[in-house]
């Protein structure tokens, strides 16, 4: 039987694990049994695209999840790819079948109201001041934790209201910094330099007694600062998601959001667009609540 030949090839030639071979075999036999419900023998060459789609529809009606449907169709695809490579068949009826989309788990975020209440509180003491700056930077700019930890004073131009970030694969981007955050950074730098006058140069923005604070220290800072906020996970990455959600929710262009995040995940269907710093500043000032806050207070 062709299915058995495929499974033998998968096990011997491709060195598939017993679990993998078993899963492929189970999917393929389920497909052949469904096609041959009338008792006729399985004829791989007579299978059409419509047959595969009809099978998917039958499985979906039984309540199977998208991830399971995808795996079953991929099993059929793999079988026919093998049959074509070995000269048994000339076409793959599953090749043009669109795979069901996986349901993406929505990221956890902090409600805008809760985030604003936390940031509106005046910090008291050095550690509280640093914690407030961490929250402000993460929520106002959508930085990754590694990007925030890697910032030096030389990366920040407070007069221009710009910040240079080095992201994944050493890619750099320039972000607009709203006036209120510029003021907070300046106050923090003054307090930090008074506390750690011997900090190495260029000065790490988030300096501790021994240089940059650690990833664990940053995580704990965020976790404690958000202790009273109702959310599942209190982490730097939660604030990155919160930033993006706030931007989109206030009408920012998705390409501008993607540029600020330095990541394509928010607009996978769009072509990556390079935006000038002035365009980023205009979009940010219009869309993000922290950028608008200073203007409303003036």
Short mmCIF file of C-alpha atoms in Angstrom, two decimals:
data_model
loop_
_atom_site.label_atom_id
_atom_site.label_comp_id
_atom_site.label_asym_id
_atom_site.label_seq_id
_atom_site.Cartn_x
_atom_site.Cartn_y
_atom_site.Cartn_z
CA UNK A 1 0.00 0.00 0.00
CA UNK A 2 1.39 3.42 -0.95
CA UNK A 3 0.77 4.91 2.48
CA UNK A 4 2.84 2.15 4.10
CA UNK A 5 5.63 2.74 1.56
CA UNK A 6 5.62 6.45 2.44
CA UNK A 7 5.78 5.74 6.16
CA UNK A 8 8.68 3.32 5.66
CA UNK A 9 10.54 5.99 3.66
CA UNK A 10 9.79 8.56 6.36
CA UNK A 11 11.19 6.30 9.04
CA UNK A 12 14.23 4.93 7.20
CA UNK A 13 15.29 7.66 4.77
CA UNK A 14 14.19 10.73 6.69
CA UNK A 15 14.83 9.18 10.11
CA UNK A 16 11.51 10.39 11.40
CA UNK A 17 10.78 9.66 15.04
CA UNK A 18 8.28 6.99 15.97
CA UNK A 19 5.91 9.71 17.13
CA UNK A 20 6.17 11.55 13.78
CA UNK A 21 5.65 8.40 11.72
CA UNK A 22 2.68 7.43 13.85
CA UNK A 23 1.09 10.88 13.48
CA UNK A 24 1.51 10.92 9.68
CA UNK A 25 0.15 7.40 9.45
CA UNK A 26 -2.87 8.22 11.57
CA UNK A 27 -3.72 11.32 9.50
CA UNK A 28 -3.29 9.56 6.16
CA UNK A 29 -5.33 6.54 7.13
CA UNK A 30 -8.05 8.79 8.46
CA UNK A 31 -8.06 10.57 5.09
CA UNK A 32 -8.18 7.32 3.11
CA UNK A 33 -10.91 5.87 5.35
CA UNK A 34 -13.01 8.98 4.85
CA UNK A 35 -12.59 8.82 1.07
CA UNK A 36 -13.36 5.09 0.98
CA UNK A 37 -16.31 5.05 3.33
CA UNK A 38 -18.22 3.02 0.74
CA UNK A 39 -15.66 0.23 0.97
CA UNK A 40 -13.81 1.01 -2.26
CA UNK A 41 -9.99 0.75 -2.27
CA UNK A 42 -7.92 3.88 -1.76
CA UNK A 43 -6.72 5.30 -5.08
CA UNK A 44 -4.24 8.11 -4.41
CA UNK A 45 -4.14 9.12 -8.07
CA UNK A 46 -7.85 9.88 -8.25
CA UNK A 47 -7.91 12.30 -5.32
CA UNK A 48 -8.82 15.89 -6.24
CA UNK A 49 -8.42 19.27 -4.59
CA UNK A 50 -12.15 19.20 -3.90
CA UNK A 51 -11.73 15.91 -2.03
CA UNK A 52 -9.12 17.40 0.29
CA UNK A 53 -11.21 20.52 0.89
CA UNK A 54 -14.31 18.44 1.57
CA UNK A 55 -12.35 16.39 4.10
CA UNK A 56 -11.19 19.56 5.82
CA UNK A 57 -14.79 20.76 5.97
CA UNK A 58 -15.91 17.49 7.51
CA UNK A 59 -13.17 17.67 10.14
CA UNK A 60 -13.96 21.31 10.91
CA UNK A 61 -17.62 20.44 11.43
CA UNK A 62 -16.48 18.02 14.13
CA UNK A 63 -14.93 20.90 16.03
CA UNK A 64 -11.24 20.26 15.29
CA UNK A 65 -8.99 23.24 15.95
CA UNK A 66 -7.14 25.05 13.18
CA UNK A 67 -3.75 23.77 14.34
CA UNK A 68 -4.99 20.17 14.04
CA UNK A 69 -6.50 20.79 10.61
CA UNK A 70 -3.24 22.30 9.41
CA UNK A 71 -1.27 19.27 10.55
CA UNK A 72 -3.61 16.84 8.82
CA UNK A 73 -3.47 18.71 5.51
CA UNK A 74 0.30 18.94 5.77
CA UNK A 75 0.42 15.17 6.26
CA UNK A 76 -1.48 14.72 3.00
CA UNK A 77 0.80 17.24 1.26
CA UNK A 78 3.89 15.41 2.45
CA UNK A 79 2.53 12.08 1.19
CA UNK A 80 1.85 13.46 -2.28
CA UNK A 81 5.16 15.30 -2.44
CA UNK A 82 6.86 11.96 -1.77
CA UNK A 83 4.70 10.25 -4.41
CA UNK A 84 5.70 12.89 -6.98
CA UNK A 85 9.41 12.69 -6.16
CA UNK A 86 9.37 8.91 -6.49
CA UNK A 87 7.53 9.02 -9.82
CA UNK A 88 4.34 7.43 -8.54
CA UNK A 89 2.13 10.47 -9.22
CA UNK A 90 2.32 13.68 -11.22
CA UNK A 91 0.32 16.08 -9.07
CA UNK A 92 -0.36 17.03 -5.47
CA UNK A 93 -4.07 17.70 -4.85
CA UNK A 94 -3.29 19.21 -1.44
CA UNK A 95 -0.76 21.72 -2.77
CA UNK A 96 -3.30 24.45 -3.54
CA UNK A 97 -5.42 23.95 -0.45
CA UNK A 98 -5.27 26.99 1.83
CA UNK A 99 -4.30 26.00 5.33
CA UNK A 100 -6.58 27.17 8.14
CA UNK A 101 -5.12 30.10 10.01
CA UNK A 102 -3.90 29.47 13.50
CA UNK A 103 -5.73 31.41 16.14
CA UNK A 104 -3.24 33.84 17.56
CA UNK A 105 -3.22 34.34 21.28
CA UNK A 106 -3.81 37.97 22.06
CA UNK A 107 -1.02 39.53 24.15
CA UNK A 108 -1.79 40.71 27.63
CA UNK A 109 -1.91 44.46 28.06
CA UNK A 110 -2.52 46.96 30.84
CA UNK A 111 -5.55 49.17 30.52
CA UNK A 112 -4.76 52.74 29.55
CA UNK A 113 -6.57 54.09 32.60
CA UNK A 114 -4.51 51.91 34.95
CA UNK A 115 -1.27 52.80 33.20
CA UNK A 116 -1.98 56.51 33.38
CA UNK A 117 -2.79 56.29 37.10
CA UNK A 118 0.54 54.60 37.78
CA UNK A 119 2.50 57.15 35.79
CA UNK A 120 0.63 60.13 37.24
CA UNK A 121 1.89 59.22 40.72
CA UNK A 122 4.94 61.25 41.76
CA UNK A 123 7.93 58.99 42.59
CA UNK A 124 9.47 59.38 46.03
CA UNK A 125 13.07 58.32 46.41
CA UNK A 126 15.83 57.15 44.09
CA UNK A 127 14.53 53.63 43.39
CA UNK A 128 11.00 54.90 42.82
CA UNK A 129 12.34 57.52 40.43
CA UNK A 130 14.18 54.86 38.44
CA UNK A 131 11.14 52.60 38.41
CA UNK A 132 8.96 55.45 37.14
CA UNK A 133 11.43 56.17 34.36
CA UNK A 134 11.51 52.48 33.37
CA UNK A 135 7.71 52.40 33.09
CA UNK A 136 7.66 55.67 31.18
CA UNK A 137 10.29 54.52 28.69
CA UNK A 138 8.70 51.14 28.06
CA UNK A 139 5.13 52.42 27.81
CA UNK A 140 5.89 55.62 25.92
CA UNK A 141 8.32 54.14 23.37
CA UNK A 142 7.52 50.43 23.17
CA UNK A 143 11.13 49.40 23.76
CA UNK A 144 12.28 45.83 24.18
CA UNK A 145 13.87 45.22 27.57
CA UNK A 146 17.28 44.61 25.97
CA UNK A 147 17.00 47.88 24.06
CA UNK A 148 16.24 49.82 27.22
CA UNK A 149 19.06 48.14 29.15
CA UNK A 150 21.51 48.93 26.34
CA UNK A 151 20.79 52.66 26.21
CA UNK A 152 23.62 55.08 27.00
CA UNK A 153 23.38 58.83 27.47
CA UNK A 154 25.06 59.22 24.07
CA UNK A 155 22.00 57.58 22.47
CA UNK A 156 19.68 60.32 23.71
CA UNK A 157 19.37 63.81 22.25
CA UNK A 158 17.06 65.65 24.62
CA UNK A 159 17.24 68.92 22.68
CA UNK A 160 16.04 67.27 19.49
CA UNK A 161 13.69 64.95 21.35
CA UNK A 162 15.18 61.85 19.74
CA UNK A 163 16.54 58.53 20.93
CA UNK A 164 18.69 56.06 18.99
CA UNK A 165 17.84 52.43 19.68
CA UNK A 166 19.86 49.38 18.72
CA UNK A 167 17.47 46.49 18.23
CA UNK A 168 17.70 42.90 17.10
CA UNK A 169 20.51 41.99 14.70
CA UNK A 170 22.11 45.37 15.55
CA UNK A 171 19.51 47.26 13.51
CA UNK A 172 19.21 50.85 14.62
CA UNK A 173 16.18 53.12 14.59
CA UNK A 174 15.49 56.64 15.82
CA UNK A 175 12.45 57.26 18.00
CA UNK A 176 10.73 60.51 18.96
CA UNK A 177 10.77 61.31 22.67
CA UNK A 178 7.89 63.49 23.91
CA UNK A 179 8.76 66.60 25.95
CA UNK A 180 7.43 65.18 29.22
CA UNK A 181 9.66 62.12 28.90
CA UNK A 182 12.67 64.28 27.95
CA UNK A 183 12.18 66.23 31.18
CA UNK A 184 11.96 63.01 33.20
CA UNK A 185 15.12 61.61 31.60
CA UNK A 186 17.01 64.81 32.42
CA UNK A 187 15.90 64.70 36.06
CA UNK A 188 16.86 61.05 36.30
CA UNK A 189 20.33 61.63 34.83
CA UNK A 190 20.97 64.31 37.42
CA UNK A 191 19.88 62.04 40.28
CA UNK A 192 21.81 59.08 38.87
CA UNK A 193 25.05 61.03 38.47
CA UNK A 194 24.78 62.34 42.03
CA UNK A 195 24.23 58.77 43.29
CA UNK A 196 26.85 57.07 41.09
CA UNK A 197 29.50 59.69 40.22
CA UNK A 198 31.98 57.00 39.16
CA UNK A 199 29.64 55.33 36.67
CA UNK A 200 31.53 54.22 33.53
CA UNK A 201 31.41 56.28 30.34
CA UNK A 202 29.43 56.51 28.24
CA UNK A 203 26.96 56.56 31.10
CA UNK A 204 24.41 53.73 30.95
CA UNK A 205 20.98 55.33 31.20
CA UNK A 206 19.84 52.79 33.79
CA UNK A 207 22.92 52.61 35.95
CA UNK A 208 23.28 50.86 39.26
CA UNK A 209 26.18 50.72 41.71
CA UNK A 210 28.11 48.36 39.39
CA UNK A 211 27.19 49.72 35.96
CA UNK A 212 24.09 48.71 34.00
CA UNK A 213 21.30 47.10 35.93
CA UNK A 214 20.65 43.48 35.00
CA UNK A 215 17.77 41.98 33.04
CA UNK A 216 16.47 40.41 36.24
CA UNK A 217 16.65 43.73 38.06
CA UNK A 218 14.66 45.39 35.27
CA UNK A 219 12.03 42.66 35.38
CA UNK A 220 11.68 42.92 39.15
CA UNK A 221 11.47 46.71 38.90
CA UNK A 222 8.53 46.46 36.50
CA UNK A 223 6.84 43.69 38.45
CA UNK A 224 6.94 45.62 41.72
CA UNK A 225 5.96 48.93 40.13
CA UNK A 226 2.86 47.33 38.59
CA UNK A 227 1.93 45.29 41.67
CA UNK A 228 -1.40 47.03 42.07
CA UNK A 229 -2.41 46.82 38.41
CA UNK A 230 -4.97 44.16 37.41
CA UNK A 231 -3.23 42.15 34.72
CA UNK A 232 -1.86 38.65 34.27
CA UNK A 233 1.81 39.21 33.62
CA UNK A 234 3.63 42.31 34.79
CA UNK A 235 6.71 42.39 32.60
CA UNK A 236 8.62 44.76 30.32
CA UNK A 237 7.15 42.98 27.29
CA UNK A 238 3.62 43.53 28.58
CA UNK A 239 4.34 47.26 28.47
CA UNK A 240 5.59 46.90 24.89
CA UNK A 241 2.26 45.32 23.94
CA UNK A 242 0.46 48.03 25.88
CA UNK A 243 2.32 50.73 23.96
CA UNK A 244 1.41 49.21 20.60
CA UNK A 245 -2.22 48.76 21.59
CA UNK A 246 -2.43 52.38 22.77
CA UNK A 247 -0.95 53.64 19.51
CA UNK A 248 -3.28 51.61 17.31
CA UNK A 249 -6.26 52.35 19.51
CA UNK A 250 -5.68 56.09 19.12
CA UNK A 251 -5.50 55.88 15.35
CA UNK A 252 -1.79 55.62 14.57
CA UNK A 253 -0.78 54.28 11.17
CA UNK A 254 0.30 50.64 11.46
CA UNK A 255 3.49 51.28 9.51
CA UNK A 256 4.45 54.02 11.97
CA UNK A 257 3.79 51.67 14.88
CA UNK A 258 5.83 48.94 13.25
CA UNK A 259 8.70 51.33 12.64
CA UNK A 260 8.71 52.43 16.26
CA UNK A 261 8.64 48.84 17.49
CA UNK A 262 11.40 47.78 15.12
CA UNK A 263 9.38 44.66 14.35
CA UNK A 264 7.08 43.47 11.54
CA UNK A 265 4.63 41.53 13.72
CA UNK A 266 1.94 44.22 13.86
CA UNK A 267 1.58 44.49 10.08
CA UNK A 268 2.56 41.20 8.50
CA UNK A 269 0.40 41.92 5.45
CA UNK A 270 2.00 45.27 4.69
CA UNK A 271 5.27 46.17 3.03
CA UNK A 272 7.86 47.50 5.45
CA UNK A 273 8.06 51.28 5.11
CA UNK A 274 10.87 53.54 6.28
CA UNK A 275 9.44 56.66 7.87
CA UNK A 276 11.33 59.83 8.57
CA UNK A 277 11.77 60.98 12.14
CA UNK A 278 9.42 63.92 11.46
CA UNK A 279 6.69 61.53 10.29
CA UNK A 280 7.24 59.38 13.35
CA UNK A 281 7.05 62.42 15.60
CA UNK A 282 3.83 63.62 13.96
CA UNK A 283 2.19 60.21 14.25
CA UNK A 284 3.36 59.75 17.82
CA UNK A 285 2.26 63.20 19.00
CA UNK A 286 -1.18 62.63 17.53
CA UNK A 287 -1.72 59.08 18.71
CA UNK A 288 -0.08 58.27 22.04
CA UNK A 289 -1.71 59.48 25.28
CA UNK A 290 1.62 60.27 26.98
CA UNK A 291 2.69 62.52 24.11
CA UNK A 292 -0.58 64.42 24.18
CA UNK A 293 -0.58 64.74 27.97
CA UNK A 294 2.03 67.51 28.08
CA UNK A 295 0.20 69.59 25.48
CA UNK A 296 -3.05 69.31 27.42
CA UNK A 297 -1.35 70.44 30.62
CA UNK A 298 0.25 73.51 28.98
#
